[in-house]
Structure formats: C-alpha cells, structure tokens
Amino acid sequence: MTTTTLQKRDEKVQATLNQLEHGISELLESGKWAQYLNLQSKFHYYSYRNTILILLQCPDATRVAGFSTWKMLDRSVNKGEKGIAILAPLVRRLEESTDSETTHALIGFKTVYVFDVSQTDGEPMPQICPSLHGDDLGLYDRLETFVREDLNIPVETISLSGMYGYCQYHPYTHQPIQIAIDPSHAPLQRFKTLVHETAHALMHSHDEYRGHGQKSLRELEAESVAYCVCQYFGLETCEQSFEYITAMTRSEDTLSQLKIAGERIQKAVTRIIKAMDNAPAEATQLAA
C-alpha cells in the first residue's frame, strides 16, 4: 500500500472519528439519547461507535449490511445510493506458535460502507424480532433462567413498598447474590424490571450500585439496557425521558463518561439478547 493511499485512508478514518465525536456530543440531549437507543435495539450486534455513526447518517435505518451481504441475501443495492460509513478493525498477525495458533493485534481502523435495507431491492426480509401482546410471560421466564443458570444469581419475588425491584450484593465478596422483583406489577413491567436489575448485575460493582441514584450515570446505563431489550422484543413500553442526561453538564468529562456508558450498554444488551434469543450474530458484525 503506497504512502498516498495510507494517508487517504487515515484522513477518511479521522473524518469518521470527528463525526463520531460530534454525534456523542449530540447525545447529551435527551431526545437524541432515546433515538440512539431505538437504533441500538435494532443493531445490538454493532458496536456503540458504529451505531452512532449509522444514526448520524441514516436515522431511519432498520437493517444494514455490506454490499456483498445484501447480494448473498438476494437483494441488490439501488444504483446511486450513498453508503453509510462505519469503522472496521485493522488486525495484524504478530506471531505463529508451534501449535499453529496465531496471535493477532488491533493496529487501527478503516472506513467501510454499509447500506440500509431501504437502499436495496430484491427478496423480502424476515422480521428481526416478534411482536408480543398481552401478558406473555415467556420472556420473563427465559431471562430468569439466564440469570439463575448463567449468572448464578437467584431471582426472588418479594413484595416491595414503592419499588419495582433491586439487585443485592454480598457484603464481603461484593458480588451480586440476588435479584428481587415485586410481583404486584404487570407482567411486562416485571420483565422490564428484571432486565434493568440484570443490567446492574452485569455492569456495576457493589460500590457503583450502592452509590447510584435516579439521575446517575449507572441508572442511565441500566434503564437504557432495559429500554433496548424491550424494544428488540417488540414490547410496548412507555416513552423514556432519560432526564438524567439533561442534568449532566456538557464537558469533556461528561463526553468521556457517555462513551463508556454506551460501550457498556451495548455489551450488556448483546449478552442478554443472545442468551434469550440464541440467534446467530449477523454476518455484517463489525466491532470498532
């Protein structure tokens, strides 16, 4: 690869990163955060960075893939369509051991392009997830099984005064040891609460959980995971205001915290959905 080609690639990546930084700043507005979460619920297999980039360039996107992937799905990209620029990792092989295992390292990123289904034509696409109605408890049971068997955390139904649920940590090991759910609420509310508390168990330490409040970053993370998972499974949930975002001061520290939050949310959402859905990852998965 020539020096000029490398320079052009680096300039393109930097332009994409600048766009990403602008998008993260925009997420400090509550409506933008909800818009990002709606997209993240559809593209949980994409990284936090790439989800933001898709949102900035194609806010109404519902399903994206690369040119070749659409071709394999018997759909073609419409002539004249502009691709959505995202970041793909550049990996270099470092060494090869005697047992033929190869060690690789991330050395940077490159800009690649994907297209939304609305930019293509061809065979109809199946629904990404089913819509649920009424008091279907199947999702609750599947998530409870994951929490009990995979995370080794018992889920108890306990009557709570003014609370939906909580996550309890061991006083000495500081590991989550129980999730409690108030059974008096509607089934879909209990499921959403279980997702919320599972998110705390996956993402937060004992001290982080003890110190979190209704307008804290930790609560934003857990509620965002619950919102994404419910959206993915087609559940009708009340519109989330995420007012904690408006209480945060726009600063470099806030931007840094929001980046971390987005990455943690994406990982937790993906783990929960995969455990419940057992669906294979999209062929277009790109982590950046």
PDB file of C-alpha atoms in Angstrom:
ATOM      1  CA  MET A   1       0.000   0.000   0.000  1.00  0.00           C
ATOM      2  CA  THR A   2       1.510   3.346  -1.046  1.00  0.00           C
ATOM      3  CA  THR A   3       2.106   6.290   1.299  1.00  0.00           C
ATOM      4  CA  THR A   4      -0.561   8.318  -0.503  1.00  0.00           C
ATOM      5  CA  THR A   5      -3.100   5.522  -0.120  1.00  0.00           C
ATOM      6  CA  LEU A   6      -2.307   5.168   3.579  1.00  0.00           C
ATOM      7  CA  GLN A   7      -2.642   8.920   4.070  1.00  0.00           C
ATOM      8  CA  LYS A   8      -6.032   8.985   2.350  1.00  0.00           C
ATOM      9  CA  ARG A   9      -7.196   6.056   4.482  1.00  0.00           C
ATOM     10  CA  ASP A  10      -6.072   7.793   7.676  1.00  0.00           C
ATOM     11  CA  GLU A  11      -7.767  11.033   6.644  1.00  0.00           C
ATOM     12  CA  LYS A  12     -11.004   9.174   5.946  1.00  0.00           C
ATOM     13  CA  VAL A  13     -10.856   7.423   9.313  1.00  0.00           C
ATOM     14  CA  GLN A  14     -10.153  10.733  11.093  1.00  0.00           C
ATOM     15  CA  ALA A  15     -13.140  12.331   9.377  1.00  0.00           C
ATOM     16  CA  THR A  16     -15.315   9.452  10.553  1.00  0.00           C
ATOM     17  CA  LEU A  17     -13.960   9.796  14.105  1.00  0.00           C
ATOM     18  CA  ASN A  18     -14.681  13.534  14.076  1.00  0.00           C
ATOM     19  CA  GLN A  19     -18.246  12.766  13.024  1.00  0.00           C
ATOM     20  CA  LEU A  20     -18.456  10.248  15.857  1.00  0.00           C
ATOM     21  CA  GLU A  21     -17.287  12.816  18.432  1.00  0.00           C
ATOM     22  CA  HIS A  22     -19.943  15.252  17.219  1.00  0.00           C
ATOM     23  CA  GLY A  23     -22.588  12.539  17.481  1.00  0.00           C
ATOM     24  CA  ILE A  24     -21.618  11.694  21.061  1.00  0.00           C
ATOM     25  CA  SER A  25     -21.943  15.378  21.980  1.00  0.00           C
ATOM     26  CA  GLU A  26     -25.419  15.425  20.471  1.00  0.00           C
ATOM     27  CA  LEU A  27     -26.454  12.504  22.698  1.00  0.00           C
ATOM     28  CA  LEU A  28     -26.401  14.883  25.654  1.00  0.00           C
ATOM     29  CA  GLU A  29     -29.865  15.938  24.515  1.00  0.00           C
ATOM     30  CA  SER A  30     -32.473  13.547  25.930  1.00  0.00           C
ATOM     31  CA  GLY A  31     -34.354  13.058  22.651  1.00  0.00           C
ATOM     32  CA  LYS A  32     -31.141  12.147  20.867  1.00  0.00           C
ATOM     33  CA  TRP A  33     -30.333   9.530  23.504  1.00  0.00           C
ATOM     34  CA  ALA A  34     -33.725   7.848  23.082  1.00  0.00           C
ATOM     35  CA  GLN A  35     -33.229   7.937  19.299  1.00  0.00           C
ATOM     36  CA  TYR A  36     -29.833   6.272  19.696  1.00  0.00           C
ATOM     37  CA  LEU A  37     -31.322   3.570  21.948  1.00  0.00           C
ATOM     38  CA  ASN A  38     -34.044   2.805  19.432  1.00  0.00           C
ATOM     39  CA  LEU A  39     -31.356   2.169  16.850  1.00  0.00           C
ATOM     40  CA  GLN A  40     -29.174   0.214  19.280  1.00  0.00           C
ATOM     41  CA  SER A  41     -32.090  -2.118  19.968  1.00  0.00           C
ATOM     42  CA  LYS A  42     -32.153  -2.985  16.260  1.00  0.00           C
ATOM     43  CA  PHE A  43     -28.376  -3.195  15.829  1.00  0.00           C
ATOM     44  CA  HIS A  44     -27.239  -4.691  19.136  1.00  0.00           C
ATOM     45  CA  TYR A  45     -24.605  -6.672  17.219  1.00  0.00           C
ATOM     46  CA  TYR A  46     -22.909  -3.425  16.125  1.00  0.00           C
ATOM     47  CA  SER A  47     -20.511  -1.553  18.389  1.00  0.00           C
ATOM     48  CA  TYR A  48     -21.501   1.609  20.222  1.00  0.00           C
ATOM     49  CA  ARG A  49     -19.376   3.729  17.860  1.00  0.00           C
ATOM     50  CA  ASN A  50     -20.822   2.227  14.706  1.00  0.00           C
ATOM     51  CA  THR A  51     -24.388   2.525  15.968  1.00  0.00           C
ATOM     52  CA  ILE A  52     -23.862   6.260  16.467  1.00  0.00           C
ATOM     53  CA  LEU A  53     -22.353   6.583  13.000  1.00  0.00           C
ATOM     54  CA  ILE A  54     -25.363   4.799  11.475  1.00  0.00           C
ATOM     55  CA  LEU A  55     -27.701   7.089  13.438  1.00  0.00           C
ATOM     56  CA  LEU A  56     -25.952  10.235  12.204  1.00  0.00           C
ATOM     57  CA  GLN A  57     -26.039   9.241   8.548  1.00  0.00           C
ATOM     58  CA  CYS A  58     -29.311   7.293   8.345  1.00  0.00           C
ATOM     59  CA  PRO A  59     -31.579   7.987  11.366  1.00  0.00           C
ATOM     60  CA  ASP A  60     -34.411   5.864   9.939  1.00  0.00           C
ATOM     61  CA  ALA A  61     -32.258   2.779   9.329  1.00  0.00           C
ATOM     62  CA  THR A  62     -33.841  -0.541  10.264  1.00  0.00           C
ATOM     63  CA  ARG A  63     -31.374  -3.141   8.966  1.00  0.00           C
ATOM     64  CA  VAL A  64     -27.938  -2.572   7.492  1.00  0.00           C
ATOM     65  CA  ALA A  65     -25.364  -4.775   5.789  1.00  0.00           C
ATOM     66  CA  GLY A  66     -22.485  -4.555   3.344  1.00  0.00           C
ATOM     67  CA  PHE A  67     -22.834  -4.733  -0.429  1.00  0.00           C
ATOM     68  CA  SER A  68     -21.739  -8.385  -0.605  1.00  0.00           C
ATOM     69  CA  THR A  69     -24.006  -9.440   2.266  1.00  0.00           C
ATOM     70  CA  TRP A  70     -27.056  -7.942   0.559  1.00  0.00           C
ATOM     71  CA  LYS A  71     -26.081  -9.817  -2.574  1.00  0.00           C
ATOM     72  CA  MET A  72     -25.997 -13.109  -0.640  1.00  0.00           C
ATOM     73  CA  LEU A  73     -29.482 -12.295   0.651  1.00  0.00           C
ATOM     74  CA  ASP A  74     -30.716 -11.914  -2.942  1.00  0.00           C
ATOM     75  CA  ARG A  75     -31.008  -8.158  -2.661  1.00  0.00           C
ATOM     76  CA  SER A  76     -29.077  -5.544  -4.614  1.00  0.00           C
ATOM     77  CA  VAL A  77     -28.119  -2.008  -3.635  1.00  0.00           C
ATOM     78  CA  ASN A  78     -30.049   0.525  -5.703  1.00  0.00           C
ATOM     79  CA  LYS A  79     -27.991   2.474  -8.212  1.00  0.00           C
ATOM     80  CA  GLY A  80     -26.772   5.830  -6.921  1.00  0.00           C
ATOM     81  CA  GLU A  81     -27.248   5.027  -3.209  1.00  0.00           C
ATOM     82  CA  LYS A  82     -24.670   6.533  -0.839  1.00  0.00           C
ATOM     83  CA  GLY A  83     -23.125   4.090   1.621  1.00  0.00           C
ATOM     84  CA  ILE A  84     -23.160   4.574   5.405  1.00  0.00           C
ATOM     85  CA  ALA A  85     -19.563   4.934   6.602  1.00  0.00           C
ATOM     86  CA  ILE A  86     -18.619   2.901   9.683  1.00  0.00           C
ATOM     87  CA  LEU A  87     -15.355   1.697  11.225  1.00  0.00           C
ATOM     88  CA  ALA A  88     -13.911  -1.782  10.801  1.00  0.00           C
ATOM     89  CA  PRO A  89     -10.874  -3.054  12.754  1.00  0.00           C
ATOM     90  CA  LEU A  90      -7.469  -3.479  11.137  1.00  0.00           C
ATOM     91  CA  VAL A  91      -5.810  -6.584  12.570  1.00  0.00           C
ATOM     92  CA  ARG A  92      -2.206  -7.666  12.061  1.00  0.00           C
ATOM     93  CA  ARG A  93      -0.785 -11.134  12.659  1.00  0.00           C
ATOM     94  CA  LEU A  94       2.019 -10.924  15.213  1.00  0.00           C
ATOM     95  CA  GLU A  95       3.393 -14.428  15.543  1.00  0.00           C
ATOM     96  CA  GLU A  96       2.606 -18.073  14.967  1.00  0.00           C
ATOM     97  CA  SER A  97       3.137 -20.613  17.737  1.00  0.00           C
ATOM     98  CA  THR A  98       4.163 -24.269  17.380  1.00  0.00           C
ATOM     99  CA  ASP A  99       0.575 -25.446  17.762  1.00  0.00           C
ATOM    100  CA  SER A 100      -0.463 -23.345  14.756  1.00  0.00           C
ATOM    101  CA  GLU A 101      -2.309 -20.791  16.874  1.00  0.00           C
ATOM    102  CA  THR A 102      -1.873 -17.289  15.509  1.00  0.00           C
ATOM    103  CA  THR A 103      -1.686 -14.177  17.649  1.00  0.00           C
ATOM    104  CA  HIS A 104      -3.262 -11.016  16.260  1.00  0.00           C
ATOM    105  CA  ALA A 105      -3.304  -7.403  17.398  1.00  0.00           C
ATOM    106  CA  LEU A 106      -5.548  -4.446  16.617  1.00  0.00           C
ATOM    107  CA  ILE A 107      -3.475  -1.791  14.855  1.00  0.00           C
ATOM    108  CA  GLY A 108      -6.166   0.664  13.850  1.00  0.00           C
ATOM    109  CA  PHE A 109      -9.385   1.090  11.898  1.00  0.00           C
ATOM    110  CA  LYS A 110     -10.510   1.551   8.329  1.00  0.00           C
ATOM    111  CA  THR A 111     -13.665   3.075   6.907  1.00  0.00           C
ATOM    112  CA  VAL A 112     -16.090   0.644   5.263  1.00  0.00           C
ATOM    113  CA  TYR A 113     -19.588   1.166   3.909  1.00  0.00           C
ATOM    114  CA  VAL A 114     -22.921  -0.487   4.653  1.00  0.00           C
ATOM    115  CA  PHE A 115     -26.409   0.106   3.257  1.00  0.00           C
ATOM    116  CA  ASP A 116     -29.836   0.117   4.883  1.00  0.00           C
ATOM    117  CA  VAL A 117     -32.484  -2.263   3.579  1.00  0.00           C
ATOM    118  CA  SER A 118     -34.390   0.802   2.281  1.00  0.00           C
ATOM    119  CA  GLN A 119     -31.481   1.361  -0.128  1.00  0.00           C
ATOM    120  CA  THR A 120     -31.847  -2.117  -1.630  1.00  0.00           C
ATOM    121  CA  ASP A 121     -34.291  -4.075  -3.733  1.00  0.00           C
ATOM    122  CA  GLY A 122     -34.972  -7.802  -4.006  1.00  0.00           C
ATOM    123  CA  GLU A 123     -36.295 -10.650  -1.897  1.00  0.00           C
ATOM    124  CA  PRO A 124     -38.376  -9.590   1.150  1.00  0.00           C
ATOM    125  CA  MET A 125     -36.626  -9.679   4.523  1.00  0.00           C
ATOM    126  CA  PRO A 126     -37.937 -11.606   7.543  1.00  0.00           C
ATOM    127  CA  GLN A 127     -38.869  -9.705  10.687  1.00  0.00           C
ATOM    128  CA  ILE A 128     -35.943  -9.133  13.043  1.00  0.00           C
ATOM    129  CA  CYS A 129     -37.968  -9.959  16.140  1.00  0.00           C
ATOM    130  CA  PRO A 130     -41.532 -10.931  17.019  1.00  0.00           C
ATOM    131  CA  SER A 131     -44.152  -8.610  18.457  1.00  0.00           C
ATOM    132  CA  LEU A 132     -45.628  -9.676  21.774  1.00  0.00           C
ATOM    133  CA  HIS A 133     -49.048  -8.909  23.109  1.00  0.00           C
ATOM    134  CA  GLY A 134     -50.828  -9.084  26.439  1.00  0.00           C
ATOM    135  CA  ASP A 135     -49.430 -10.878  29.461  1.00  0.00           C
ATOM    136  CA  ASP A 136     -46.999 -13.252  27.748  1.00  0.00           C
ATOM    137  CA  LEU A 137     -44.503 -14.317  30.445  1.00  0.00           C
ATOM    138  CA  GLY A 138     -42.262 -16.323  28.147  1.00  0.00           C
ATOM    139  CA  LEU A 139     -39.611 -13.605  28.023  1.00  0.00           C
ATOM    140  CA  TYR A 140     -39.525 -13.242  31.788  1.00  0.00           C
ATOM    141  CA  ASP A 141     -39.000 -16.970  32.237  1.00  0.00           C
ATOM    142  CA  ARG A 142     -36.224 -17.075  29.631  1.00  0.00           C
ATOM    143  CA  LEU A 143     -34.395 -14.153  31.220  1.00  0.00           C
ATOM    144  CA  GLU A 144     -34.830 -15.588  34.712  1.00  0.00           C
ATOM    145  CA  THR A 145     -33.284 -18.858  33.508  1.00  0.00           C
ATOM    146  CA  PHE A 146     -30.270 -16.964  32.150  1.00  0.00           C
ATOM    147  CA  VAL A 147     -29.842 -15.050  35.413  1.00  0.00           C
ATOM    148  CA  ARG A 148     -30.130 -18.175  37.571  1.00  0.00           C
ATOM    149  CA  GLU A 149     -28.151 -20.642  35.455  1.00  0.00           C
ATOM    150  CA  ASP A 150     -25.588 -18.495  33.645  1.00  0.00           C
ATOM    151  CA  LEU A 151     -25.029 -15.710  36.163  1.00  0.00           C
ATOM    152  CA  ASN A 152     -25.732 -17.919  39.183  1.00  0.00           C
ATOM    153  CA  ILE A 153     -27.965 -15.255  40.757  1.00  0.00           C
ATOM    154  CA  PRO A 154     -31.321 -16.328  42.233  1.00  0.00           C
ATOM    155  CA  VAL A 155     -34.384 -14.273  41.312  1.00  0.00           C
ATOM    156  CA  GLU A 156     -36.900 -13.839  44.123  1.00  0.00           C
ATOM    157  CA  THR A 157     -40.393 -12.341  44.044  1.00  0.00           C
ATOM    158  CA  ILE A 158     -40.729 -10.103  47.074  1.00  0.00           C
ATOM    159  CA  SER A 159     -43.381  -7.534  47.971  1.00  0.00           C
ATOM    160  CA  LEU A 160     -41.616  -4.171  47.888  1.00  0.00           C
ATOM    161  CA  SER A 161     -43.024  -0.861  49.052  1.00  0.00           C
ATOM    162  CA  GLY A 162     -42.723   1.709  46.277  1.00  0.00           C
ATOM    163  CA  MET A 163     -40.051  -0.241  44.371  1.00  0.00           C
ATOM    164  CA  TYR A 164     -40.111  -2.403  41.264  1.00  0.00           C
ATOM    165  CA  GLY A 165     -37.038  -4.430  42.209  1.00  0.00           C
ATOM    166  CA  TYR A 166     -33.425  -4.347  43.325  1.00  0.00           C
ATOM    167  CA  CYS A 167     -30.092  -6.136  42.990  1.00  0.00           C
ATOM    168  CA  GLN A 168     -28.431  -7.303  46.210  1.00  0.00           C
ATOM    169  CA  TYR A 169     -24.660  -7.707  46.607  1.00  0.00           C
ATOM    170  CA  HIS A 170     -22.698  -9.820  49.103  1.00  0.00           C
ATOM    171  CA  PRO A 171     -21.302  -7.622  51.917  1.00  0.00           C
ATOM    172  CA  TYR A 172     -17.846  -9.257  51.769  1.00  0.00           C
ATOM    173  CA  THR A 173     -17.310 -10.635  48.238  1.00  0.00           C
ATOM    174  CA  HIS A 174     -19.226  -7.683  46.729  1.00  0.00           C
ATOM    175  CA  GLN A 175     -20.673  -9.989  44.074  1.00  0.00           C
ATOM    176  CA  PRO A 176     -24.384  -9.856  43.108  1.00  0.00           C
ATOM    177  CA  ILE A 177     -26.170 -12.590  45.063  1.00  0.00           C
ATOM    178  CA  GLN A 178     -29.871 -11.914  44.483  1.00  0.00           C
ATOM    179  CA  ILE A 179     -32.316 -10.003  42.314  1.00  0.00           C
ATOM    180  CA  ALA A 180     -35.687  -9.194  43.842  1.00  0.00           C
ATOM    181  CA  ILE A 181     -38.787  -8.385  41.776  1.00  0.00           C
ATOM    182  CA  ASP A 182     -42.096  -7.074  43.130  1.00  0.00           C
ATOM    183  CA  PRO A 183     -44.806  -9.475  41.812  1.00  0.00           C
ATOM    184  CA  SER A 184     -47.653  -6.958  42.222  1.00  0.00           C
ATOM    185  CA  HIS A 185     -46.869  -5.152  38.965  1.00  0.00           C
ATOM    186  CA  ALA A 186     -47.972  -6.061  35.436  1.00  0.00           C
ATOM    187  CA  PRO A 187     -46.043  -8.916  33.752  1.00  0.00           C
ATOM    188  CA  LEU A 188     -44.358  -6.703  31.157  1.00  0.00           C
ATOM    189  CA  GLN A 189     -43.290  -4.273  33.888  1.00  0.00           C
ATOM    190  CA  ARG A 190     -41.780  -7.190  35.830  1.00  0.00           C
ATOM    191  CA  PHE A 191     -39.851  -8.268  32.758  1.00  0.00           C
ATOM    192  CA  LYS A 192     -38.524  -4.747  32.169  1.00  0.00           C
ATOM    193  CA  THR A 193     -37.513  -4.524  35.826  1.00  0.00           C
ATOM    194  CA  LEU A 194     -35.715  -7.864  35.622  1.00  0.00           C
ATOM    195  CA  VAL A 195     -33.758  -6.635  32.590  1.00  0.00           C
ATOM    196  CA  HIS A 196     -32.903  -3.424  34.469  1.00  0.00           C
ATOM    197  CA  GLU A 197     -31.612  -5.245  37.551  1.00  0.00           C
ATOM    198  CA  THR A 198     -29.793  -7.843  35.420  1.00  0.00           C
ATOM    199  CA  ALA A 199     -28.034  -4.938  33.715  1.00  0.00           C
ATOM    200  CA  HIS A 200     -26.886  -3.663  37.101  1.00  0.00           C
ATOM    201  CA  ALA A 201     -25.540  -7.123  37.951  1.00  0.00           C
ATOM    202  CA  LEU A 202     -23.674  -7.354  34.647  1.00  0.00           C
ATOM    203  CA  MET A 203     -22.229  -3.848  34.558  1.00  0.00           C
ATOM    204  CA  HIS A 204     -21.856  -2.454  38.046  1.00  0.00           C
ATOM    205  CA  SER A 205     -19.762  -3.159  41.095  1.00  0.00           C
ATOM    206  CA  HIS A 206     -21.088  -3.242  44.633  1.00  0.00           C
ATOM    207  CA  ASP A 207     -19.897   0.328  45.291  1.00  0.00           C
ATOM    208  CA  GLU A 208     -21.282   1.636  41.993  1.00  0.00           C
ATOM    209  CA  TYR A 209     -24.692   0.134  42.743  1.00  0.00           C
ATOM    210  CA  ARG A 210     -24.771   1.473  46.303  1.00  0.00           C
ATOM    211  CA  GLY A 211     -23.860   4.956  45.111  1.00  0.00           C
ATOM    212  CA  HIS A 212     -26.238   5.168  42.165  1.00  0.00           C
ATOM    213  CA  GLY A 213     -29.370   7.297  42.165  1.00  0.00           C
ATOM    214  CA  GLN A 214     -32.325   8.005  39.889  1.00  0.00           C
ATOM    215  CA  LYS A 215     -30.327  10.589  37.918  1.00  0.00           C
ATOM    216  CA  SER A 216     -26.949   8.876  37.981  1.00  0.00           C
ATOM    217  CA  LEU A 217     -24.955   7.503  35.088  1.00  0.00           C
ATOM    218  CA  ARG A 218     -25.358   3.950  36.478  1.00  0.00           C
ATOM    219  CA  GLU A 219     -29.135   4.284  36.442  1.00  0.00           C
ATOM    220  CA  LEU A 220     -28.985   5.650  32.918  1.00  0.00           C
ATOM    221  CA  GLU A 221     -26.978   2.588  31.861  1.00  0.00           C
ATOM    222  CA  ALA A 222     -29.351   0.060  33.444  1.00  0.00           C
ATOM    223  CA  GLU A 223     -32.511   1.783  32.205  1.00  0.00           C
ATOM    224  CA  SER A 224     -31.028   2.096  28.735  1.00  0.00           C
ATOM    225  CA  VAL A 225     -30.321  -1.645  28.617  1.00  0.00           C
ATOM    226  CA  ALA A 226     -33.907  -2.366  29.681  1.00  0.00           C
ATOM    227  CA  TYR A 227     -35.227   0.009  27.026  1.00  0.00           C
ATOM    228  CA  CYS A 228     -33.125  -1.587  24.272  1.00  0.00           C
ATOM    229  CA  VAL A 229     -34.030  -5.166  25.179  1.00  0.00           C
ATOM    230  CA  CYS A 230     -37.739  -4.349  25.377  1.00  0.00           C
ATOM    231  CA  GLN A 231     -37.591  -2.558  22.027  1.00  0.00           C
ATOM    232  CA  TYR A 232     -35.794  -5.517  20.457  1.00  0.00           C
ATOM    233  CA  PHE A 233     -38.520  -7.942  21.502  1.00  0.00           C
ATOM    234  CA  GLY A 234     -41.276  -5.609  20.304  1.00  0.00           C
ATOM    235  CA  LEU A 235     -42.625  -4.727  23.739  1.00  0.00           C
ATOM    236  CA  GLU A 236     -44.752  -1.612  24.111  1.00  0.00           C
ATOM    237  CA  THR A 237     -43.005   0.465  26.763  1.00  0.00           C
ATOM    238  CA  CYS A 238     -43.751   3.985  27.877  1.00  0.00           C
ATOM    239  CA  GLU A 239     -41.588   6.675  26.284  1.00  0.00           C
ATOM    240  CA  GLN A 240     -38.410   7.123  28.254  1.00  0.00           C
ATOM    241  CA  SER A 241     -37.407  10.719  29.020  1.00  0.00           C
ATOM    242  CA  PHE A 242     -33.889   9.906  30.285  1.00  0.00           C
ATOM    243  CA  GLU A 243     -33.929  13.209  32.090  1.00  0.00           C
ATOM    244  CA  TYR A 244     -30.609  12.381  33.777  1.00  0.00           C
ATOM    245  CA  ILE A 245     -28.900  13.374  30.524  1.00  0.00           C
ATOM    246  CA  THR A 246     -30.243  16.929  30.729  1.00  0.00           C
ATOM    247  CA  ALA A 247     -28.871  17.211  34.271  1.00  0.00           C
ATOM    248  CA  MET A 248     -25.348  16.375  33.111  1.00  0.00           C
ATOM    249  CA  THR A 249     -23.008  19.261  32.344  1.00  0.00           C
ATOM    250  CA  ARG A 250     -21.642  19.343  28.809  1.00  0.00           C
ATOM    251  CA  SER A 251     -17.906  18.847  29.344  1.00  0.00           C
ATOM    252  CA  GLU A 252     -15.000  16.667  28.257  1.00  0.00           C
ATOM    253  CA  ASP A 253     -15.526  14.526  31.358  1.00  0.00           C
ATOM    254  CA  THR A 254     -19.204  14.066  30.500  1.00  0.00           C
ATOM    255  CA  LEU A 255     -18.340  13.043  26.943  1.00  0.00           C
ATOM    256  CA  SER A 256     -15.841  10.525  28.278  1.00  0.00           C
ATOM    257  CA  GLN A 257     -18.433   9.080  30.679  1.00  0.00           C
ATOM    258  CA  LEU A 258     -21.031   8.865  27.929  1.00  0.00           C
ATOM    259  CA  LYS A 259     -18.621   6.948  25.682  1.00  0.00           C
ATOM    260  CA  ILE A 260     -18.011   4.436  28.455  1.00  0.00           C
ATOM    261  CA  ALA A 261     -21.741   4.192  29.144  1.00  0.00           C
ATOM    262  CA  GLY A 262     -22.534   3.481  25.508  1.00  0.00           C
ATOM    263  CA  GLU A 263     -19.951   0.726  25.273  1.00  0.00           C
ATOM    264  CA  ARG A 264     -21.145  -0.932  28.493  1.00  0.00           C
ATOM    265  CA  ILE A 265     -24.776  -0.707  27.398  1.00  0.00           C
ATOM    266  CA  GLN A 266     -24.041  -2.274  24.011  1.00  0.00           C
ATOM    267  CA  LYS A 267     -22.187  -5.212  25.563  1.00  0.00           C
ATOM    268  CA  ALA A 268     -24.888  -5.860  28.175  1.00  0.00           C
ATOM    269  CA  VAL A 269     -27.709  -5.631  25.622  1.00  0.00           C
ATOM    270  CA  THR A 270     -25.933  -8.054  23.302  1.00  0.00           C
ATOM    271  CA  ARG A 271     -25.280 -10.567  26.079  1.00  0.00           C
ATOM    272  CA  ILE A 272     -28.881 -10.525  27.318  1.00  0.00           C
ATOM    273  CA  ILE A 273     -30.444 -10.751  23.849  1.00  0.00           C
ATOM    274  CA  LYS A 274     -28.139 -13.544  22.724  1.00  0.00           C
ATOM    275  CA  ALA A 275     -28.871 -15.521  25.886  1.00  0.00           C
ATOM    276  CA  MET A 276     -32.631 -15.158  25.396  1.00  0.00           C
ATOM    277  CA  ASP A 277     -32.775 -15.313  21.632  1.00  0.00           C
ATOM    278  CA  ASN A 278     -29.995 -17.788  20.800  1.00  0.00           C
ATOM    279  CA  ALA A 279     -29.863 -16.084  17.402  1.00  0.00           C
ATOM    280  CA  PRO A 280     -26.624 -16.190  15.366  1.00  0.00           C
ATOM    281  CA  ALA A 281     -24.733 -12.929  15.027  1.00  0.00           C
ATOM    282  CA  GLU A 282     -25.249 -11.035  11.782  1.00  0.00           C
ATOM    283  CA  ALA A 283     -22.690 -11.712   9.093  1.00  0.00           C
ATOM    284  CA  THR A 284     -22.105  -7.973   8.987  1.00  0.00           C
ATOM    285  CA  GLN A 285     -20.920  -7.659  12.589  1.00  0.00           C
ATOM    286  CA  LEU A 286     -18.127  -5.102  12.851  1.00  0.00           C
ATOM    287  CA  ALA A 287     -16.619  -4.101  16.167  1.00  0.00           C
ATOM    288  CA  ALA A 288     -14.950  -0.742  16.422  1.00  0.00           C
TER     289      ALA A 288
END
